[in-house]
PDB file of C-alpha atoms in Angstrom:
ATOM      1  CA  MET E1356     -17.595 -20.332 -18.880  1.00  0.00           C
ATOM      2  CA  LYS E1357     -14.894 -17.701 -18.427  1.00  0.00           C
ATOM      3  CA  LYS E1358     -12.321 -18.351 -15.729  1.00  0.00           C
ATOM      4  CA  LEU E1359     -12.518 -14.810 -14.398  1.00  0.00           C
ATOM      5  CA  VAL E1360     -15.090 -12.081 -15.008  1.00  0.00           C
ATOM      6  CA  VAL E1361     -14.753  -8.513 -13.791  1.00  0.00           C
ATOM      7  CA  ASP E1362     -18.240  -7.102 -14.270  1.00  0.00           C
ATOM      8  CA  ARG E1363     -18.599  -3.293 -14.353  1.00  0.00           C
ATOM      9  CA  VAL E1364     -16.436  -2.754 -11.286  1.00  0.00           C
ATOM     10  CA  SER E1365     -16.222   0.761  -9.853  1.00  0.00           C
ATOM     11  CA  LYS E1366     -14.527   1.947  -6.673  1.00  0.00           C
ATOM     12  CA  THR E1367     -14.841   5.217  -4.774  1.00  0.00           C
ATOM     13  CA  PHE E1368     -12.810   5.990  -1.661  1.00  0.00           C
ATOM     14  CA  GLU E1369     -13.518   8.535   1.045  1.00  0.00           C
ATOM     15  CA  THR E1370     -10.475  10.441   2.326  1.00  0.00           C
ATOM     16  CA  ASP E1371      -9.883  11.472   5.941  1.00  0.00           C
ATOM     17  CA  THR E1372     -11.295  14.898   5.070  1.00  0.00           C
ATOM     18  CA  GLY E1373     -14.508  13.381   3.727  1.00  0.00           C
ATOM     19  CA  GLU E1374     -13.634  13.952   0.073  1.00  0.00           C
ATOM     20  CA  GLU E1375     -14.686  11.220  -2.349  1.00  0.00           C
ATOM     21  CA  VAL E1376     -12.061   9.918  -4.771  1.00  0.00           C
ATOM     22  CA  GLU E1377     -13.188   7.790  -7.706  1.00  0.00           C
ATOM     23  CA  ALA E1378     -10.462   5.231  -8.349  1.00  0.00           C
ATOM     24  CA  LEU E1379     -12.154   2.926 -10.884  1.00  0.00           C
ATOM     25  CA  ARG E1380     -15.177   3.308 -13.135  1.00  0.00           C
ATOM     26  CA  GLY E1381     -17.036   0.524 -14.921  1.00  0.00           C
ATOM     27  CA  VAL E1382     -14.153  -1.894 -15.487  1.00  0.00           C
ATOM     28  CA  THR E1383     -15.268  -5.013 -17.353  1.00  0.00           C
ATOM     29  CA  LEU E1384     -12.881  -7.816 -18.270  1.00  0.00           C
ATOM     30  CA  GLU E1385     -13.289 -11.476 -19.217  1.00  0.00           C
ATOM     31  CA  VAL E1386     -10.333 -13.840 -18.872  1.00  0.00           C
ATOM     32  CA  GLU E1387     -10.015 -17.349 -20.300  1.00  0.00           C
ATOM     33  CA  GLU E1388      -8.503 -20.223 -18.357  1.00  0.00           C
ATOM     34  CA  GLY E1389      -4.733 -20.299 -18.747  1.00  0.00           C
ATOM     35  CA  GLU E1390      -4.439 -16.736 -20.067  1.00  0.00           C
ATOM     36  CA  PHE E1391      -1.591 -14.470 -18.992  1.00  0.00           C
ATOM     37  CA  ILE E1392      -2.968 -10.933 -18.672  1.00  0.00           C
ATOM     38  CA  CYS E1393      -0.870  -7.850 -17.895  1.00  0.00           C
ATOM     39  CA  ILE E1394      -2.463  -4.658 -16.549  1.00  0.00           C
ATOM     40  CA  LEU E1395      -0.799  -1.342 -17.419  1.00  0.00           C
ATOM     41  CA  GLY E1396      -1.680   2.302 -17.040  1.00  0.00           C
ATOM     42  CA  PRO E1397      -0.511   5.703 -15.823  1.00  0.00           C
ATOM     43  CA  SER E1398       0.595   6.028 -12.206  1.00  0.00           C
ATOM     44  CA  GLY E1399      -2.389   6.258  -9.866  1.00  0.00           C
ATOM     45  CA  CYS E1400      -4.847   4.785 -12.373  1.00  0.00           C
ATOM     46  CA  GLY E1401      -6.122   2.096  -9.988  1.00  0.00           C
ATOM     47  CA  LYS E1402      -4.157  -0.980 -11.135  1.00  0.00           C
ATOM     48  CA  THR E1403      -3.450  -2.217  -7.617  1.00  0.00           C
ATOM     49  CA  THR E1404      -6.944  -1.290  -6.429  1.00  0.00           C
ATOM     50  CA  LEU E1405      -8.395  -3.421  -9.225  1.00  0.00           C
ATOM     51  CA  LEU E1406      -6.143  -6.344  -8.325  1.00  0.00           C
ATOM     52  CA  ARG E1407      -7.083  -6.086  -4.628  1.00  0.00           C
ATOM     53  CA  ILE E1408     -10.780  -6.117  -5.528  1.00  0.00           C
ATOM     54  CA  ILE E1409     -10.281  -9.201  -7.710  1.00  0.00           C
ATOM     55  CA  ALA E1410      -8.381 -10.848  -4.820  1.00  0.00           C
ATOM     56  CA  GLY E1411     -11.220 -10.144  -2.404  1.00  0.00           C
ATOM     57  CA  LEU E1412      -8.983  -7.885  -0.291  1.00  0.00           C
ATOM     58  CA  ASP E1413     -11.183  -4.884  -1.062  1.00  0.00           C
ATOM     59  CA  THR E1414     -14.823  -4.514  -2.061  1.00  0.00           C
ATOM     60  CA  PRO E1415     -16.095  -2.679  -5.149  1.00  0.00           C
ATOM     61  CA  SER E1416     -18.489   0.243  -4.782  1.00  0.00           C
ATOM     62  CA  GLU E1417     -20.348  -1.187  -7.756  1.00  0.00           C
ATOM     63  CA  GLY E1418     -20.062  -4.323  -9.858  1.00  0.00           C
ATOM     64  CA  ALA E1419     -18.808  -7.807  -9.104  1.00  0.00           C
ATOM     65  CA  VAL E1420     -15.959 -10.282  -9.656  1.00  0.00           C
ATOM     66  CA  LEU E1421     -16.626 -13.924 -10.504  1.00  0.00           C
ATOM     67  CA  VAL E1422     -14.239 -16.881 -10.604  1.00  0.00           C
ATOM     68  CA  ASP E1423     -15.619 -19.961 -12.359  1.00  0.00           C
ATOM     69  CA  GLY E1424     -19.031 -18.301 -12.137  1.00  0.00           C
ATOM     70  CA  GLU E1425     -18.866 -17.842  -8.349  1.00  0.00           C
ATOM     71  CA  PRO E1426     -18.827 -14.325  -6.848  1.00  0.00           C
ATOM     72  CA  VAL E1427     -15.717 -13.242  -4.942  1.00  0.00           C
ATOM     73  CA  ARG E1428     -16.830 -11.918  -1.553  1.00  0.00           C
ATOM     74  CA  GLY E1429     -13.524 -11.982   0.316  1.00  0.00           C
ATOM     75  CA  PRO E1430     -10.074 -13.579   0.407  1.00  0.00           C
ATOM     76  CA  THR E1431     -10.099 -17.182  -0.772  1.00  0.00           C
ATOM     77  CA  PRO E1432      -7.461 -19.859  -1.509  1.00  0.00           C
ATOM     78  CA  ARG E1433      -8.859 -19.881  -5.048  1.00  0.00           C
ATOM     79  CA  LEU E1434      -7.058 -16.590  -5.604  1.00  0.00           C
ATOM     80  CA  GLY E1435      -3.298 -16.532  -4.992  1.00  0.00           C
ATOM     81  CA  MET E1436      -1.743 -13.087  -4.435  1.00  0.00           C
ATOM     82  CA  ILE E1437       1.944 -12.241  -4.933  1.00  0.00           C
ATOM     83  CA  PHE E1438       3.188  -8.833  -3.769  1.00  0.00           C
ATOM     84  CA  GLN E1439       6.285  -6.800  -4.651  1.00  0.00           C
ATOM     85  CA  ASP E1440       7.750  -7.068  -1.144  1.00  0.00           C
ATOM     86  CA  TYR E1441       7.692 -10.894  -0.988  1.00  0.00           C
ATOM     87  CA  SER E1442       5.773 -10.919   2.367  1.00  0.00           C
ATOM     88  CA  LEU E1443       7.786 -13.867   3.678  1.00  0.00           C
ATOM     89  CA  TYR E1444       8.018 -14.621   7.386  1.00  0.00           C
ATOM     90  CA  PRO E1445      11.691 -14.229   8.392  1.00  0.00           C
ATOM     91  CA  TRP E1446      11.420 -16.671  11.299  1.00  0.00           C
ATOM     92  CA  ARG E1447      10.096 -19.493   9.088  1.00  0.00           C
ATOM     93  CA  ARG E1448      12.218 -21.729   6.928  1.00  0.00           C
ATOM     94  CA  VAL E1449      11.606 -21.488   3.182  1.00  0.00           C
ATOM     95  CA  VAL E1450       9.633 -24.738   3.104  1.00  0.00           C
ATOM     96  CA  ASP E1451       7.450 -23.543   5.994  1.00  0.00           C
ATOM     97  CA  ASN E1452       6.804 -20.197   4.280  1.00  0.00           C
ATOM     98  CA  ILE E1453       5.542 -22.048   1.220  1.00  0.00           C
ATOM     99  CA  ALA E1454       3.379 -24.334   3.360  1.00  0.00           C
ATOM    100  CA  PHE E1455       1.812 -21.457   5.298  1.00  0.00           C
ATOM    101  CA  GLY E1456      -1.320 -21.119   3.150  1.00  0.00           C
ATOM    102  CA  LEU E1457      -1.856 -24.867   3.330  1.00  0.00           C
ATOM    103  CA  GLU E1458      -1.481 -24.706   7.113  1.00  0.00           C
ATOM    104  CA  LEU E1459      -4.206 -22.052   7.288  1.00  0.00           C
ATOM    105  CA  ALA E1460      -6.407 -24.309   5.164  1.00  0.00           C
ATOM    106  CA  GLY E1461      -6.022 -27.117   7.701  1.00  0.00           C
ATOM    107  CA  VAL E1462      -3.828 -29.398   5.570  1.00  0.00           C
ATOM    108  CA  GLY E1463      -1.845 -31.878   7.666  1.00  0.00           C
ATOM    109  CA  LYS E1464       1.845 -31.241   8.273  1.00  0.00           C
ATOM    110  CA  ALA E1465       3.185 -34.162   6.260  1.00  0.00           C
ATOM    111  CA  THR E1466       0.991 -33.367   3.241  1.00  0.00           C
ATOM    112  CA  ARG E1467       1.675 -29.640   3.248  1.00  0.00           C
ATOM    113  CA  THR E1468       5.440 -30.184   3.616  1.00  0.00           C
ATOM    114  CA  GLU E1469       5.437 -32.624   0.719  1.00  0.00           C
ATOM    115  CA  ARG E1470       3.504 -30.228  -1.469  1.00  0.00           C
ATOM    116  CA  ALA E1471       5.708 -27.301  -0.468  1.00  0.00           C
ATOM    117  CA  ARG E1472       8.784 -29.277  -1.492  1.00  0.00           C
ATOM    118  CA  GLU E1473       7.175 -30.114  -4.843  1.00  0.00           C
ATOM    119  CA  TYR E1474       6.672 -26.417  -5.592  1.00  0.00           C
ATOM    120  CA  LEU E1475      10.161 -25.588  -4.356  1.00  0.00           C
ATOM    121  CA  GLU E1476      11.450 -28.009  -6.965  1.00  0.00           C
ATOM    122  CA  LEU E1477       9.215 -26.367  -9.579  1.00  0.00           C
ATOM    123  CA  VAL E1478      10.851 -22.967  -8.955  1.00  0.00           C
ATOM    124  CA  GLY E1479      14.332 -24.506  -8.768  1.00  0.00           C
ATOM    125  CA  LEU E1480      14.981 -23.955  -5.058  1.00  0.00           C
ATOM    126  CA  ASP E1481      14.597 -27.433  -3.593  1.00  0.00           C
ATOM    127  CA  GLU E1482      18.108 -27.310  -2.113  1.00  0.00           C
ATOM    128  CA  PHE E1483      17.126 -24.209  -0.088  1.00  0.00           C
ATOM    129  CA  ALA E1484      14.134 -25.790   1.679  1.00  0.00           C
ATOM    130  CA  ASP E1485      15.687 -25.389   5.135  1.00  0.00           C
ATOM    131  CA  ALA E1486      17.128 -21.905   4.561  1.00  0.00           C
ATOM    132  CA  TYR E1487      15.644 -18.706   5.943  1.00  0.00           C
ATOM    133  CA  PRO E1488      14.542 -15.775   3.748  1.00  0.00           C
ATOM    134  CA  TYR E1489      17.482 -13.563   4.786  1.00  0.00           C
ATOM    135  CA  GLU E1490      19.835 -16.158   3.300  1.00  0.00           C
ATOM    136  CA  LEU E1491      18.322 -15.775  -0.188  1.00  0.00           C
ATOM    137  CA  SER E1492      18.771 -13.152  -2.895  1.00  0.00           C
ATOM    138  CA  GLY E1493      15.866 -10.921  -3.924  1.00  0.00           C
ATOM    139  CA  GLY E1494      15.122 -13.041  -6.977  1.00  0.00           C
ATOM    140  CA  MET E1495      15.179 -16.229  -4.927  1.00  0.00           C
ATOM    141  CA  ARG E1496      12.820 -14.744  -2.326  1.00  0.00           C
ATOM    142  CA  GLN E1497      10.404 -13.824  -5.085  1.00  0.00           C
ATOM    143  CA  ARG E1498      10.551 -17.385  -6.422  1.00  0.00           C
ATOM    144  CA  VAL E1499       9.619 -18.571  -2.910  1.00  0.00           C
ATOM    145  CA  ALA E1500       6.651 -16.175  -3.006  1.00  0.00           C
ATOM    146  CA  VAL E1501       5.579 -17.639  -6.364  1.00  0.00           C
ATOM    147  CA  ALA E1502       5.874 -21.184  -4.993  1.00  0.00           C
ATOM    148  CA  ARG E1503       3.820 -20.232  -1.918  1.00  0.00           C
ATOM    149  CA  ALA E1504       1.039 -18.802  -4.086  1.00  0.00           C
ATOM    150  CA  LEU E1505       0.995 -21.878  -6.321  1.00  0.00           C
ATOM    151  CA  ALA E1506       1.083 -24.381  -3.446  1.00  0.00           C
ATOM    152  CA  THR E1507      -2.563 -23.721  -2.544  1.00  0.00           C
ATOM    153  CA  GLU E1508      -3.408 -24.547  -6.181  1.00  0.00           C
ATOM    154  CA  PRO E1509      -5.417 -21.372  -6.828  1.00  0.00           C
ATOM    155  CA  ALA E1510      -7.703 -20.934  -9.809  1.00  0.00           C
ATOM    156  CA  VAL E1511      -6.135 -17.537 -10.578  1.00  0.00           C
ATOM    157  CA  VAL E1512      -2.732 -16.089  -9.642  1.00  0.00           C
ATOM    158  CA  LEU E1513      -2.624 -12.313  -9.045  1.00  0.00           C
ATOM    159  CA  MET E1514       0.751 -10.552  -9.164  1.00  0.00           C
ATOM    160  CA  ASP E1515       1.216  -6.923  -8.100  1.00  0.00           C
ATOM    161  CA  GLU E1516       4.488  -5.684  -9.641  1.00  0.00           C
ATOM    162  CA  PRO E1517       6.341  -8.702  -8.244  1.00  0.00           C
ATOM    163  CA  PHE E1518       9.640  -7.845  -9.940  1.00  0.00           C
ATOM    164  CA  GLY E1519       9.552  -4.079  -9.401  1.00  0.00           C
ATOM    165  CA  ALA E1520      12.240  -4.078  -6.691  1.00  0.00           C
ATOM    166  CA  LEU E1521      14.712  -6.230  -8.652  1.00  0.00           C
ATOM    167  CA  ASP E1522      17.640  -5.000 -10.727  1.00  0.00           C
ATOM    168  CA  ALA E1523      17.204  -5.136 -14.496  1.00  0.00           C
ATOM    169  CA  GLN E1524      19.257  -8.300 -15.055  1.00  0.00           C
ATOM    170  CA  THR E1525      17.502 -10.236 -12.284  1.00  0.00           C
ATOM    171  CA  ARG E1526      14.133  -8.930 -13.432  1.00  0.00           C
ATOM    172  CA  ASN E1527      14.660 -10.227 -16.963  1.00  0.00           C
ATOM    173  CA  ALA E1528      15.736 -13.604 -15.595  1.00  0.00           C
ATOM    174  CA  MET E1529      12.676 -13.772 -13.329  1.00  0.00           C
ATOM    175  CA  GLN E1530      10.376 -12.985 -16.261  1.00  0.00           C
ATOM    176  CA  ARG E1531      11.811 -15.937 -18.180  1.00  0.00           C
ATOM    177  CA  GLU E1532      11.519 -18.203 -15.149  1.00  0.00           C
ATOM    178  CA  LEU E1533       7.937 -17.103 -14.509  1.00  0.00           C
ATOM    179  CA  LEU E1534       6.980 -18.006 -18.070  1.00  0.00           C
ATOM    180  CA  GLU E1535       8.593 -21.435 -17.657  1.00  0.00           C
ATOM    181  CA  ILE E1536       6.542 -22.000 -14.479  1.00  0.00           C
ATOM    182  CA  TRP E1537       3.380 -20.716 -16.175  1.00  0.00           C
ATOM    183  CA  GLU E1538       3.909 -23.026 -19.159  1.00  0.00           C
ATOM    184  CA  LYS E1539       4.214 -25.995 -16.769  1.00  0.00           C
ATOM    185  CA  THR E1540       1.157 -25.119 -14.663  1.00  0.00           C
ATOM    186  CA  MET E1541      -0.988 -23.161 -17.188  1.00  0.00           C
ATOM    187  CA  LYS E1542      -2.456 -21.116 -14.365  1.00  0.00           C
ATOM    188  CA  THR E1543      -4.554 -18.070 -15.183  1.00  0.00           C
ATOM    189  CA  VAL E1544      -2.399 -15.032 -14.329  1.00  0.00           C
ATOM    190  CA  LEU E1545      -3.187 -11.333 -13.851  1.00  0.00           C
ATOM    191  CA  PHE E1546       0.037  -9.355 -13.604  1.00  0.00           C
ATOM    192  CA  VAL E1547       0.186  -5.635 -12.729  1.00  0.00           C
ATOM    193  CA  THR E1548       3.263  -3.806 -13.999  1.00  0.00           C
ATOM    194  CA  HIS E1549       4.545  -0.311 -14.811  1.00  0.00           C
ATOM    195  CA  SER E1550       6.842  -1.731 -17.491  1.00  0.00           C
ATOM    196  CA  VAL E1551       5.620  -1.849 -21.076  1.00  0.00           C
ATOM    197  CA  ASP E1552       8.601  -4.033 -22.005  1.00  0.00           C
ATOM    198  CA  GLU E1553       7.645  -6.516 -19.289  1.00  0.00           C
ATOM    199  CA  ALA E1554       4.026  -6.632 -20.435  1.00  0.00           C
ATOM    200  CA  VAL E1555       4.953  -7.183 -24.088  1.00  0.00           C
ATOM    201  CA  PHE E1556       7.372  -9.955 -23.104  1.00  0.00           C
ATOM    202  CA  LEU E1557       4.943 -11.789 -20.796  1.00  0.00           C
ATOM    203  CA  ALA E1558       1.333 -11.248 -21.795  1.00  0.00           C
ATOM    204  CA  ASP E1559      -1.219 -12.868 -24.048  1.00  0.00           C
ATOM    205  CA  ARG E1560      -3.206  -9.634 -23.715  1.00  0.00           C
ATOM    206  CA  ILE E1561      -2.389  -6.228 -22.219  1.00  0.00           C
ATOM    207  CA  VAL E1562      -5.147  -4.285 -20.457  1.00  0.00           C
ATOM    208  CA  VAL E1563      -4.385  -0.553 -20.659  1.00  0.00           C
ATOM    209  CA  LEU E1564      -6.177   1.641 -18.114  1.00  0.00           C
ATOM    210  CA  THR E1565      -6.835   5.367 -18.343  1.00  0.00           C
ATOM    211  CA  THR E1566      -5.867   7.915 -15.715  1.00  0.00           C
ATOM    212  CA  ARG E1567      -8.071   8.059 -12.623  1.00  0.00           C
ATOM    213  CA  PRO E1568     -10.816   7.088 -12.547  1.00  0.00           C
ATOM    214  CA  GLY E1569      -9.330   3.995 -14.150  1.00  0.00           C
ATOM    215  CA  ARG E1570     -11.272   2.632 -17.093  1.00  0.00           C
ATOM    216  CA  ILE E1571     -10.178   0.218 -19.774  1.00  0.00           C
ATOM    217  CA  ARG E1572      -8.856   2.272 -22.651  1.00  0.00           C
ATOM    218  CA  GLU E1573      -7.928  -0.706 -24.802  1.00  0.00           C
ATOM    219  CA  ILE E1574      -7.118  -4.406 -24.553  1.00  0.00           C
ATOM    220  CA  VAL E1575      -4.150  -5.190 -26.779  1.00  0.00           C
ATOM    221  CA  ALA E1576      -3.497  -8.727 -28.016  1.00  0.00           C
ATOM    222  CA  VAL E1577       0.146  -9.859 -28.121  1.00  0.00           C
ATOM    223  CA  ASN E1578       0.270 -12.326 -30.965  1.00  0.00           C
ATOM    224  CA  GLU E1579       3.999 -13.116 -30.970  1.00  0.00           C
ATOM    225  CA  ALA E1580       4.913 -16.735 -30.292  1.00  0.00           C
ATOM    226  CA  ARG E1581       6.973 -17.565 -27.214  1.00  0.00           C
ATOM    227  CA  PRO E1582       9.854 -17.469 -26.439  1.00  0.00           C
ATOM    228  CA  ARG E1583       9.896 -13.812 -27.487  1.00  0.00           C
ATOM    229  CA  ASP E1584      12.812 -11.756 -28.712  1.00  0.00           C
ATOM    230  CA  ARG E1585      12.935  -8.440 -26.840  1.00  0.00           C
ATOM    231  CA  THR E1586      14.793  -6.815 -29.738  1.00  0.00           C
ATOM    232  CA  CYS E1587      12.516  -7.844 -32.631  1.00  0.00           C
ATOM    233  CA  THR E1588      10.812  -5.235 -34.796  1.00  0.00           C
ATOM    234  CA  ALA E1589       7.292  -6.452 -34.024  1.00  0.00           C
ATOM    235  CA  GLY E1590       7.923  -6.155 -30.287  1.00  0.00           C
ATOM    236  CA  ALA E1591       9.319  -2.647 -30.646  1.00  0.00           C
ATOM    237  CA  SER E1592       6.294  -1.586 -32.687  1.00  0.00           C
ATOM    238  CA  LEU E1593       3.913  -2.996 -30.085  1.00  0.00           C
ATOM    239  CA  ARG E1594       5.781  -1.251 -27.259  1.00  0.00           C
ATOM    240  CA  ARG E1595       5.459   2.085 -29.081  1.00  0.00           C
ATOM    241  CA  TYR E1596       1.750   1.509 -29.585  1.00  0.00           C
ATOM    242  CA  VAL E1597       1.109   0.640 -25.924  1.00  0.00           C
ATOM    243  CA  LEU E1598       3.230   3.580 -24.748  1.00  0.00           C
ATOM    244  CA  GLY E1599       1.108   5.826 -26.952  1.00  0.00           C
ATOM    245  CA  LEU E1600      -2.054   4.530 -25.280  1.00  0.00           C
ATOM    246  CA  ILE E1601      -0.604   5.209 -21.841  1.00  0.00           C
ATOM    247  CA  ASP E1602       0.576   8.674 -22.826  1.00  0.00           C
ATOM    248  CA  GLU E1603      -2.896   9.521 -24.090  1.00  0.00           C
ATOM    249  CA  GLY E1604      -4.119   7.854 -20.940  1.00  0.00           C
ATOM    250  CA  ARG E1605      -7.259   9.928 -20.394  1.00  0.00           C
ATOM    251  CA  PRO E1606     -10.849   8.672 -20.549  1.00  0.00           C
ATOM    252  CA  ASP E1607     -12.729   9.226 -23.773  1.00  0.00           C
ATOM    253  CA  THR E1608     -15.071  12.180 -23.586  1.00  0.00           C
TER     254      THR E1608
END
C-alpha cells in the first residue's frame, strides 16, 4: 500500500466577482513511505493549493487524497504542516510551542513536555526549551516549527516553502539539517519550493507542475546518493533539465 495517494485531484475557485478559476486539474501522485518529494512549478501553478488539499485544509472539487488507504476529509494529526512563516505563538516558550499539537490531542502535560523535549534535542535546540520565539534566529524558529510538526508523529510531513524567508547561507544549512532529521526519522515528506537547486539537493523525486491549471508535467527521479555535492556535473545537468521543464511549463495540448 502506498503511503500517500493523490487521486485525480482538481480544484476550481470562485472569485468575488463570480468568475471560476481552475487551479488544479487531474493531479495524480503516489508516494512511498519514507520518500522525500519536492513539488516545483511556475508561480501560480497551484503548488500550495495542492499541499493544502493534501493536508485537509482545503477540499478538492474532484478527486481524493488517501493516507495509508484512508481518505483525508479534514485536518488530522496524521498530516503535519510546516509553513514559511513559522506560525509560532510568541507568548509560549519553545517547549510549549512544540507541545501545542499534543495538547490539542489531549496528551497529558508531563508526557507532551517530555516528547517536546525529545524533538527539541533532535533538532539541536534542547538548551533553548525555555526561550521564547523572539529570542531565536529565523533558522532556529524554523527548526522549532519542524520539531512541532514531528512531535505529533504524523504519517506525512508537508512543508510549504519553509526556508523561503531565510538568507542563502542559513537556507543551505537548514537543508542539510532537514536531511539529517529526515534520515533519523524516515518520515514521508512533501516539500513545496520555488528553488530548483533546493529540490535537486533534497528530493528523491521532483514533481514538476504546469502553469495554471496545475497538472503534473513530469516526475523526475533524483538518483544521486546523499550527501550531495551542489557543484557536481550531474547535479548541474539535472537542474538545467528541471528548469527547462518549468520554462516550458504549459499543459500538453
